[in-house]
mmCIF file of C-alpha atoms in Angstrom:
data_model
loop_
_atom_site.group_PDB
_atom_site.id
_atom_site.type_symbol
_atom_site.label_atom_id
_atom_site.label_comp_id
_atom_site.label_asym_id
_atom_site.label_seq_id
_atom_site.Cartn_x
_atom_site.Cartn_y
_atom_site.Cartn_z
ATOM 1 C CA GLY A 1 -6.130 3.879 32.477
ATOM 2 C CA LEU A 2 -2.426 4.427 32.999
ATOM 3 C CA SER A 3 -1.171 7.464 31.098
ATOM 4 C CA LYS A 4 2.411 6.341 30.417
ATOM 5 C CA PHE A 5 4.592 3.271 31.012
ATOM 6 C CA ILE A 6 8.179 2.583 29.907
ATOM 7 C CA ALA A 7 10.089 -0.705 30.138
ATOM 8 C CA LYS A 8 13.620 -0.431 28.741
ATOM 9 C CA ASN A 9 16.870 -2.414 28.894
ATOM 10 C CA ASN A 10 15.589 -5.217 31.116
ATOM 11 C CA LYS A 11 15.953 -8.993 31.024
ATOM 12 C CA PHE A 12 12.962 -11.071 32.099
ATOM 13 C CA THR A 13 13.231 -14.823 32.597
ATOM 14 C CA ARG A 14 11.211 -17.588 34.283
ATOM 15 C CA PHE A 15 8.262 -15.338 34.965
ATOM 16 C CA ALA A 16 6.023 -15.811 38.003
ATOM 17 C CA ASN A 17 2.757 -15.433 36.092
ATOM 18 C CA GLN A 18 1.236 -15.892 32.634
ATOM 19 C CA ASN A 19 2.462 -12.508 31.414
ATOM 20 C CA VAL A 20 5.438 -10.270 32.146
ATOM 21 C CA ILE A 21 3.851 -6.901 31.396
ATOM 22 C CA VAL A 22 0.073 -6.623 31.661
ATOM 23 C CA MET A 23 -2.052 -3.539 31.125
ATOM 24 C CA PHE A 24 -5.817 -3.865 31.585
ATOM 25 C CA TYR A 25 -8.596 -3.174 34.043
ATOM 26 C CA SER A 26 -11.536 -5.267 35.276
ATOM 27 C CA ASN A 27 -10.732 -8.036 32.803
ATOM 28 C CA GLN A 28 -8.980 -8.230 29.479
ATOM 29 C CA PHE A 29 -12.068 -7.616 27.310
ATOM 30 C CA LYS A 30 -14.166 -5.171 29.391
ATOM 31 C CA PRO A 31 -11.743 -2.670 30.911
ATOM 32 C CA TYR A 32 -12.674 0.404 32.892
ATOM 33 C CA GLY A 33 -10.188 2.334 30.786
ATOM 34 C CA ILE A 34 -7.631 2.062 28.034
ATOM 35 C CA SER A 35 -4.019 2.855 28.930
ATOM 36 C CA GLU A 36 -1.977 5.292 26.862
ATOM 37 C CA SER A 37 1.634 5.384 25.680
ATOM 38 C CA MET A 38 3.045 1.956 26.500
ATOM 39 C CA ILE A 39 6.736 1.875 25.498
ATOM 40 C CA VAL A 40 8.598 -1.451 25.619
ATOM 41 C CA THR A 41 12.079 -1.238 24.076
ATOM 42 C CA ASP A 42 15.440 -3.008 24.146
ATOM 43 C CA ASN A 43 14.376 -5.784 26.534
ATOM 44 C CA THR A 44 14.975 -9.531 26.551
ATOM 45 C CA PHE A 45 12.144 -11.955 27.357
ATOM 46 C CA TYR A 46 13.580 -15.456 27.790
ATOM 47 C CA ASP A 47 11.866 -18.651 29.011
ATOM 48 C CA ASN A 48 8.569 -18.076 30.776
ATOM 49 C CA GLY A 49 9.301 -20.959 33.165
ATOM 50 C CA LEU A 50 5.679 -22.073 33.019
ATOM 51 C CA THR A 51 3.774 -24.980 31.524
ATOM 52 C CA ILE A 52 0.694 -22.997 30.489
ATOM 53 C CA ASP A 53 -0.354 -20.697 27.668
ATOM 54 C CA MET A 54 1.128 -17.220 27.983
ATOM 55 C CA SER A 55 2.343 -14.144 26.168
ATOM 56 C CA ALA A 56 5.172 -11.948 27.402
ATOM 57 C CA LEU A 57 3.134 -8.768 26.762
ATOM 58 C CA HIS A 58 -0.619 -8.415 27.230
ATOM 59 C CA LEU A 59 -1.483 -4.782 26.614
ATOM 60 C CA MET A 60 -4.902 -3.131 26.641
ATOM 61 C CA SER A 61 -3.487 0.187 25.512
ATOM 62 C CA LYS A 62 -3.398 2.802 22.794
ATOM 63 C CA ASN A 63 -0.223 4.313 21.357
ATOM 64 C CA THR A 64 1.907 1.262 22.096
ATOM 65 C CA TYR A 65 5.531 0.938 20.947
ATOM 66 C CA VAL A 66 7.289 -2.440 21.087
ATOM 67 C CA MET A 67 10.743 -1.970 19.574
ATOM 68 C CA ARG A 68 14.138 -3.728 19.460
ATOM 69 C CA ASN A 69 13.210 -6.457 21.956
ATOM 70 C CA LYS A 70 14.271 -10.107 21.945
ATOM 71 C CA PHE A 71 11.674 -12.811 22.550
ATOM 72 C CA GLU A 72 12.990 -16.346 22.975
ATOM 73 C CA GLN A 73 11.948 -19.710 24.358
ATOM 74 C CA PRO A 74 14.504 -22.511 24.865
ATOM 75 C CA GLN A 75 14.162 -25.653 22.804
ATOM 76 C CA GLY A 76 11.531 -27.992 24.226
ATOM 77 C CA ARG A 77 9.454 -25.186 25.756
ATOM 78 C CA GLU A 78 8.025 -23.597 22.613
ATOM 79 C CA ASP A 79 4.489 -24.887 23.225
ATOM 80 C CA TYR A 80 4.113 -22.723 26.349
ATOM 81 C CA VAL A 81 4.108 -19.406 24.503
ATOM 82 C CA GLN A 82 1.085 -18.894 22.237
ATOM 83 C CA CYS A 83 2.422 -15.526 21.104
ATOM 84 C CA ALA A 84 5.114 -13.082 22.124
ATOM 85 C CA MET A 85 2.585 -10.283 22.593
ATOM 86 C CA GLU A 86 -1.158 -9.725 22.614
ATOM 87 C CA LEU A 87 -2.243 -6.190 21.733
ATOM 88 C CA HIS A 88 -5.792 -4.988 22.434
ATOM 89 C CA GLY A 89 -5.740 -1.336 21.401
ATOM 90 C CA SER A 90 -5.228 1.172 18.608
ATOM 91 C CA ASN A 91 -2.051 2.749 17.266
ATOM 92 C CA SER A 92 0.520 0.042 17.973
ATOM 93 C CA LEU A 93 3.984 -0.195 16.412
ATOM 94 C CA VAL A 94 5.983 -3.438 16.561
ATOM 95 C CA ASP A 95 9.337 -2.628 14.960
ATOM 96 C CA GLY A 96 12.805 -4.151 14.897
ATOM 97 C CA ASN A 97 12.237 -7.073 17.282
ATOM 98 C CA THR A 98 13.723 -10.572 17.023
ATOM 99 C CA PHE A 99 11.879 -13.819 17.763
ATOM 100 C CA THR A 100 13.487 -17.200 18.451
ATOM 101 C CA ASN A 101 11.541 -20.430 18.951
ATOM 102 C CA ILE A 102 8.225 -18.546 19.252
ATOM 103 C CA LYS A 103 4.890 -19.977 18.044
ATOM 104 C CA SER A 104 3.369 -16.670 16.904
ATOM 105 C CA TRP A 105 4.744 -13.152 17.104
ATOM 106 C CA VAL A 106 1.718 -10.848 17.554
ATOM 107 C CA ASN A 107 -1.918 -11.468 18.422
ATOM 108 C CA ALA A 108 -3.875 -8.446 17.142
ATOM 109 C CA ALA A 109 -7.085 -8.350 19.141
ATOM 110 C CA VAL A 110 -9.897 -5.976 20.077
ATOM 111 C CA ASN A 111 -11.792 -4.716 23.124
ATOM 112 C CA TYR A 112 -15.214 -3.524 24.237
ATOM 113 C CA THR A 113 -14.246 0.124 24.775
ATOM 114 C CA GLU A 114 -13.114 1.543 21.431
ATOM 115 C CA PRO A 115 -15.653 1.473 18.565
ATOM 116 C CA THR A 116 -12.783 0.552 16.239
ATOM 117 C CA VAL A 117 -9.357 -0.847 17.041
ATOM 118 C CA GLY A 118 -6.954 0.154 14.315
ATOM 119 C CA ASN A 119 -3.501 1.091 13.095
ATOM 120 C CA LEU A 120 -1.353 -1.881 14.060
ATOM 121 C CA ILE A 121 1.989 -1.815 12.229
ATOM 122 C CA VAL A 122 4.343 -4.807 12.365
ATOM 123 C CA VAL A 123 7.505 -3.951 10.406
ATOM 124 C CA ASN A 124 11.209 -4.728 10.140
ATOM 125 C CA ASN A 125 11.132 -7.699 12.512
ATOM 126 C CA MET A 126 12.979 -10.968 12.007
ATOM 127 C CA GLY A 127 13.143 -14.463 13.429
ATOM 128 C CA GLU A 128 11.375 -17.812 13.722
ATOM 129 C CA SER A 129 7.707 -18.720 13.869
ATOM 130 C CA TYR A 130 5.734 -21.939 14.085
ATOM 131 C CA GLU A 131 2.340 -20.565 13.009
ATOM 132 C CA SER A 132 2.146 -16.863 12.131
ATOM 133 C CA LEU A 133 3.766 -13.475 12.371
ATOM 134 C CA VAL A 134 0.465 -11.752 13.093
ATOM 135 C CA ARG A 135 -2.792 -13.421 14.078
ATOM 136 C CA VAL A 136 -5.948 -11.339 13.789
ATOM 137 C CA TRP A 137 -8.602 -12.073 16.392
ATOM 138 C CA SER A 138 -11.612 -9.835 16.027
ATOM 139 C CA GLY A 139 -13.766 -11.311 18.681
ATOM 140 C CA GLU A 140 -16.120 -13.751 20.255
ATOM 141 C CA SER A 141 -19.002 -11.325 20.793
ATOM 142 C CA PRO A 142 -20.921 -8.770 18.705
ATOM 143 C CA ASP A 143 -20.159 -6.203 21.425
ATOM 144 C CA GLU A 144 -16.485 -6.058 20.546
ATOM 145 C CA SER A 145 -14.770 -3.491 18.330
ATOM 146 C CA ASP A 146 -14.336 -3.426 14.595
ATOM 147 C CA LEU A 147 -10.750 -3.983 13.473
ATOM 148 C CA GLU A 148 -8.964 -1.998 10.763
ATOM 149 C CA ASN A 149 -5.617 -0.917 9.309
ATOM 150 C CA ILE A 150 -3.188 -3.746 9.982
ATOM 151 C CA ILE A 151 0.152 -3.554 8.165
ATOM 152 C CA VAL A 152 2.579 -6.490 8.168
ATOM 153 C CA SER A 153 5.525 -5.325 6.098
ATOM 154 C CA ASN A 154 9.256 -5.801 5.493
ATOM 155 C CA ASN A 155 9.633 -8.662 7.961
ATOM 156 C CA THR A 156 12.011 -11.591 7.472
ATOM 157 C CA ALA A 157 10.814 -14.914 8.864
ATOM 158 C CA ARG A 158 11.733 -18.583 8.843
ATOM 159 C CA PHE A 159 8.901 -20.960 9.682
ATOM 160 C CA VAL A 160 10.009 -23.969 11.688
ATOM 161 C CA THR A 161 8.429 -27.104 13.179
ATOM 162 C CA SER A 162 8.679 -28.902 16.481
ATOM 163 C CA THR A 163 7.450 -32.187 17.916
ATOM 164 C CA ASN A 164 6.719 -30.239 21.119
ATOM 165 C CA ILE A 165 3.911 -28.210 19.547
ATOM 166 C CA THR A 166 0.640 -29.894 20.544
ATOM 167 C CA THR A 167 -1.844 -27.505 18.889
ATOM 168 C CA GLU A 168 -1.351 -25.785 15.568
ATOM 169 C CA ASN A 169 -3.368 -23.666 13.188
ATOM 170 C CA TYR A 170 -4.891 -25.345 10.161
ATOM 171 C CA VAL A 171 -2.642 -23.291 7.871
ATOM 172 C CA ARG A 172 0.537 -21.369 8.657
ATOM 173 C CA ALA A 173 0.705 -17.801 7.371
ATOM 174 C CA VAL A 174 2.407 -14.437 7.663
ATOM 175 C CA LEU A 175 -1.018 -12.988 8.520
ATOM 176 C CA ASN A 176 -3.333 -15.563 10.037
ATOM 177 C CA THR A 177 -6.914 -15.214 11.153
ATOM 178 C CA GLY A 178 -9.108 -16.234 14.058
ATOM 179 C CA ASN A 179 -12.771 -15.557 14.734
ATOM 180 C CA PHE A 180 -14.493 -12.736 12.855
ATOM 181 C CA ASN A 181 -17.648 -11.203 14.232
ATOM 182 C CA LYS A 182 -17.475 -7.578 13.143
ATOM 183 C CA SER A 183 -16.072 -5.656 10.183
ATOM 184 C CA VAL A 184 -12.377 -6.248 9.478
ATOM 185 C CA ARG A 185 -10.880 -3.899 6.909
ATOM 186 C CA ASN A 186 -7.576 -2.747 5.460
ATOM 187 C CA LEU A 187 -5.316 -5.745 6.003
ATOM 188 C CA ASN A 188 -1.934 -5.345 4.287
ATOM 189 C CA VAL A 189 0.750 -8.027 3.865
ATOM 190 C CA ASN A 190 3.519 -6.379 1.867
ATOM 191 C CA ASN A 191 7.198 -6.907 1.045
ATOM 192 C CA ASN A 192 7.887 -9.715 3.513
ATOM 193 C CA THR A 193 10.537 -12.390 2.937
ATOM 194 C CA VAL A 194 9.557 -15.866 4.096
ATOM 195 C CA THR A 195 11.069 -19.318 3.983
ATOM 196 C CA THR A 196 10.676 -22.738 5.549
ATOM 197 C CA ALA A 197 12.649 -25.938 5.346
ATOM 198 C CA ASP A 198 9.725 -28.242 6.058
ATOM 199 C CA LEU A 199 6.954 -27.509 3.547
ATOM 200 C CA THR A 200 4.665 -30.499 2.953
ATOM 201 C CA ASP A 201 1.254 -30.984 1.346
ATOM 202 C CA SER A 202 -0.341 -31.323 4.795
ATOM 203 C CA LYS A 203 1.644 -28.504 6.435
ATOM 204 C CA GLN A 204 1.065 -25.531 4.183
ATOM 205 C CA LEU A 205 2.332 -21.956 4.362
ATOM 206 C CA TYR A 206 0.828 -18.829 2.769
ATOM 207 C CA PHE A 207 1.367 -15.108 2.962
ATOM 208 C CA LEU A 208 -2.292 -14.727 3.964
ATOM 209 C CA ASN A 209 -4.746 -17.138 5.569
ATOM 210 C CA LEU A 210 -8.048 -15.253 5.579
ATOM 211 C CA THR A 211 -10.491 -17.889 6.777
ATOM 212 C CA VAL A 212 -13.593 -17.665 8.933
ATOM 213 C CA GLN A 213 -14.104 -20.180 11.708
ATOM 214 C CA LEU A 214 -17.714 -19.516 12.672
ATOM 215 C CA ASP A 215 -20.927 -18.556 10.909
ATOM 216 C CA TRP A 216 -21.151 -15.039 12.326
ATOM 217 C CA TYR A 217 -21.699 -12.009 10.152
ATOM 218 C CA SER A 218 -18.405 -10.706 8.790
ATOM 219 C CA ASP A 219 -17.621 -7.872 6.378
ATOM 220 C CA ILE A 220 -13.974 -8.316 5.420
ATOM 221 C CA HIS A 221 -12.651 -5.865 2.857
ATOM 222 C CA SER A 222 -9.717 -3.949 1.409
ATOM 223 C CA ILE A 223 -7.048 -6.643 1.558
ATOM 224 C CA THR A 224 -3.646 -6.357 -0.137
ATOM 225 C CA VAL A 225 -0.969 -9.026 -0.509
ATOM 226 C CA ASN A 226 1.784 -7.308 -2.449
ATOM 227 C CA GLY A 227 5.482 -7.688 -3.167
ATOM 228 C CA ASN A 228 6.172 -10.667 -0.890
ATOM 229 C CA THR A 229 8.831 -13.284 -1.620
ATOM 230 C CA GLY A 230 8.628 -16.877 -0.436
ATOM 231 C CA THR A 231 10.934 -19.876 -0.764
ATOM 232 C CA ASN A 232 9.287 -23.222 0.006
ATOM 233 C CA VAL A 233 5.961 -21.433 0.501
ATOM 234 C CA THR A 234 2.697 -23.045 -0.657
ATOM 235 C CA GLY A 235 1.199 -19.946 -2.234
ATOM 236 C CA PHE A 236 -0.098 -16.417 -1.915
ATOM 237 C CA ALA A 237 -3.414 -16.705 -0.082
ATOM 238 C CA VAL A 238 -6.169 -18.985 1.125
ATOM 239 C CA ILE A 239 -9.582 -17.351 1.552
ATOM 240 C CA GLY A 240 -12.897 -18.734 2.743
ATOM 241 C CA ARG A 241 -13.947 -21.080 5.482
ATOM 242 C CA TYR A 242 -11.769 -22.649 8.142
ATOM 243 C CA GLY A 243 -11.486 -26.369 7.436
ATOM 244 C CA ASP A 244 -14.918 -27.862 6.862
ATOM 245 C CA GLN A 245 -16.907 -25.435 9.039
ATOM 246 C CA ARG A 246 -20.002 -23.954 7.451
ATOM 247 C CA VAL A 247 -19.787 -20.256 6.583
ATOM 248 C CA ASP A 248 -22.691 -17.932 5.875
ATOM 249 C CA ASN A 249 -23.304 -14.175 6.088
ATOM 250 C CA CYS A 250 -19.703 -13.469 5.152
ATOM 251 C CA TYR A 251 -18.665 -10.913 2.557
ATOM 252 C CA TYR A 252 -15.077 -10.600 1.285
ATOM 253 C CA ARG A 253 -14.472 -7.665 -1.036
ATOM 254 C CA ASN A 254 -11.715 -5.717 -2.738
ATOM 255 C CA ILE A 255 -8.845 -8.192 -2.495
ATOM 256 C CA GLN A 256 -5.598 -7.354 -4.315
ATOM 257 C CA ILE A 257 -2.909 -10.057 -4.715
ATOM 258 C CA ASN A 258 -0.141 -8.561 -6.852
ATOM 259 C CA ASP A 259 3.600 -8.781 -7.573
ATOM 260 C CA ASN A 260 4.365 -11.709 -5.267
ATOM 261 C CA ASN A 261 6.990 -14.378 -5.969
ATOM 262 C CA VAL A 262 6.965 -17.967 -4.692
ATOM 263 C CA TYR A 263 9.599 -20.588 -5.501
ATOM 264 C CA SER A 264 9.759 -24.221 -4.447
ATOM 265 C CA GLY A 265 13.475 -24.267 -3.658
ATOM 266 C CA GLY A 266 13.645 -27.833 -4.948
ATOM 267 C CA LYS A 267 11.003 -29.182 -2.557
ATOM 268 C CA SER A 268 8.391 -31.617 -3.897
ATOM 269 C CA ALA A 269 5.424 -30.216 -1.954
ATOM 270 C CA LYS A 270 2.595 -28.921 -4.136
ATOM 271 C CA LEU A 271 2.278 -25.176 -4.684
ATOM 272 C CA ARG A 272 -1.277 -23.842 -4.743
ATOM 273 C CA GLY A 273 -1.336 -20.137 -5.559
ATOM 274 C CA VAL A 274 -4.717 -18.780 -4.438
ATOM 275 C CA TYR A 275 -7.364 -21.022 -2.897
ATOM 276 C CA ILE A 276 -10.939 -19.858 -2.242
ATOM 277 C CA ASN A 277 -12.358 -22.544 0.003
ATOM 278 C CA GLN A 278 -16.002 -23.631 -0.174
ATOM 279 C CA LEU A 279 -17.910 -20.374 -0.001
ATOM 280 C CA ASP A 280 -20.939 -22.252 -1.269
ATOM 281 C CA ASP A 281 -23.673 -20.581 0.783
ATOM 282 C CA PRO A 282 -25.423 -17.808 -1.220
ATOM 283 C CA THR A 283 -24.626 -15.343 1.594
ATOM 284 C CA ALA A 284 -20.864 -16.060 1.494
ATOM 285 C CA VAL A 285 -19.246 -14.175 -1.391
ATOM 286 C CA VAL A 286 -15.918 -12.895 -2.689
ATOM 287 C CA ASN A 287 -16.462 -9.717 -4.700
ATOM 288 C CA SER A 288 -13.691 -7.838 -6.551
ATOM 289 C CA LEU A 289 -10.631 -10.076 -6.620
ATOM 290 C CA THR A 290 -7.474 -9.063 -8.512
ATOM 291 C CA VAL A 291 -4.572 -11.471 -8.976
ATOM 292 C CA ALA A 292 -1.898 -9.903 -11.187
ATOM 293 C CA ASP A 293 1.812 -10.005 -11.959
ATOM 294 C CA ASN A 294 2.604 -12.878 -9.590
ATOM 295 C CA THR A 295 5.127 -15.679 -10.090
ATOM 296 C CA LEU A 296 4.585 -19.243 -8.856
ATOM 297 C CA LEU A 297 7.341 -21.677 -9.842
ATOM 298 C CA GLY A 298 7.855 -25.276 -8.759
ATOM 299 C CA ASN A 299 5.568 -28.283 -8.377
ATOM 300 C CA VAL A 300 2.399 -26.268 -9.002
ATOM 301 C CA GLU A 301 -0.887 -28.096 -8.443
ATOM 302 C CA TYR A 302 -2.967 -25.069 -9.464
ATOM 303 C CA PHE A 303 -2.539 -21.336 -9.771
ATOM 304 C CA ILE A 304 -6.076 -20.379 -8.688
ATOM 305 C CA LYS A 305 -8.804 -22.669 -7.423
ATOM 306 C CA ALA A 306 -12.130 -21.179 -6.383
ATOM 307 C CA THR A 307 -14.823 -23.517 -5.080
ATOM 308 C CA GLY A 308 -17.282 -20.832 -4.112
ATOM 309 C CA ASN A 309 -19.052 -17.623 -5.073
ATOM 310 C CA VAL A 310 -16.660 -15.200 -6.789
ATOM 311 C CA TYR A 311 -17.761 -12.006 -8.524
ATOM 312 C CA ASN A 312 -15.655 -9.551 -10.523
ATOM 313 C CA ALA A 313 -12.334 -11.373 -10.714
ATOM 314 C CA ASN A 314 -9.453 -9.858 -12.664
ATOM 315 C CA ILE A 315 -6.620 -12.289 -13.470
ATOM 316 C CA ALA A 316 -3.679 -10.794 -15.380
ATOM 317 C CA ASN A 317 -0.041 -11.334 -16.336
ATOM 318 C CA ASN A 318 0.847 -14.075 -13.866
ATOM 319 C CA SER A 319 3.653 -16.585 -14.408
ATOM 320 C CA TYR A 320 3.456 -20.293 -13.636
ATOM 321 C CA PRO A 321 4.744 -23.445 -15.359
ATOM 322 C CA THR A 322 3.555 -23.817 -18.948
ATOM 323 C CA THR A 323 3.262 -27.547 -18.317
ATOM 324 C CA LEU A 324 0.365 -26.925 -15.945
ATOM 325 C CA SER A 325 -2.820 -28.334 -17.464
ATOM 326 C CA ASP A 326 -5.725 -26.097 -18.409
ATOM 327 C CA GLU A 327 -7.867 -27.978 -15.906
ATOM 328 C CA ASN A 328 -5.613 -27.043 -13.000
ATOM 329 C CA ALA A 329 -4.267 -23.605 -13.881
ATOM 330 C CA ILE A 330 -7.229 -21.267 -13.255
ATOM 331 C CA ASN A 331 -10.332 -23.054 -12.068
ATOM 332 C CA PHE A 332 -13.461 -21.211 -10.964
ATOM 333 C CA VAL A 333 -16.320 -23.607 -10.237
ATOM 334 C CA LYS A 334 -18.594 -20.576 -10.026
ATOM 335 C CA LYS A 335 -17.835 -17.199 -11.542
ATOM 336 C CA ASN A 336 -19.430 -13.934 -12.580
ATOM 337 C CA LYS A 337 -17.820 -11.179 -14.649
ATOM 338 C CA CYS A 338 -14.349 -12.722 -14.663
ATOM 339 C CA ARG A 339 -11.786 -10.849 -16.762
ATOM 340 C CA PHE A 340 -8.549 -12.369 -18.041
ATOM 341 C CA ALA A 341 -5.514 -10.726 -19.593
ATOM 342 C CA LEU A 342 -4.310 -12.053 -22.941
ATOM 343 C CA SER A 343 -1.409 -13.827 -21.227
ATOM 344 C CA GLN A 344 -3.904 -15.885 -19.224
ATOM 345 C CA GLN A 345 -6.282 -16.817 -22.039
ATOM 346 C CA ARG A 346 -4.580 -20.151 -22.585
ATOM 347 C CA GLN A 347 -5.773 -21.395 -19.209
ATOM 348 C CA VAL A 348 -9.392 -20.294 -19.070
ATOM 349 C CA SER A 349 -11.068 -22.944 -21.169
ATOM 350 C CA GLU A 350 -12.097 -24.945 -18.113
ATOM 351 C CA ILE A 351 -13.998 -22.077 -16.455
ATOM 352 C CA ILE A 352 -17.495 -23.273 -15.637
ATOM 353 C CA SER A 353 -20.287 -20.727 -15.567
ATOM 354 C CA THR A 354 -23.195 -21.638 -13.290
#
């Protein structure tokens, strides 16, 4: 692969192809080599000029630095950019960029060459998004890499809507998920500030949407959602299956959701804290879940709702409206070894042990 590439202080507009800067060999998933040291700084990417799916950057490279760039689509053309950049290699830093009228900022993907793709850091960026800041896509084949060590931290984002968007994710999120086929570990969503003006019950927004689309084997572990602040955000995290698709052979473990704050901002949309969605197959399990020291204030429908297999849950010192009924505050349809702090005892009478 290419040993070093630098793009600096350029303006790209109305591109001639699907991507502006492309680094891969053979095809995007089975390259002959992985490039090294891709540096993309202080550029402007404005209006792809196309009517097809594209990303400004498509990089099959290690040691990638994308810093202080501007990514923007004009109004009415936002559906033609699926993400600003698609990164298929280890050790990538996305720092200090701005995004305007962009559907998703970063697609974090894998390849067939490295055993593990890891160390993607997305920090200190700001701007607009329709669907996600980072979307994790770990593969469509068991031959692809594992994925690990993704940090999405200290970003400031405003989620927006558009009548020009024809396809959207089921749930909007700071860190969103796609297919999982291999192990995905060490996902961190920390200290981000998020808002939206258009939160509704059918158009939700979370810090983390960790859902599996297909019934492939997945080991997903070591997840932290910590210190984030959201105004007009639905809740902290949704975990489980994507929509109504069946999930089996999926193991979520060691999930920490701590010190987050969500406020309604006067909106009437329901807030939903943590939702574990229909992990009802015996081989689909959440094990070791901690939800502590979070605040959820507004029109709260529930603080935690788990409609699947949850083992070793620790719920402690969270704040939510005292008017919330016991039935809707903390509701585990199935549970094993759940521990509750004294401040949460009031809301545990409805827990059903099966």
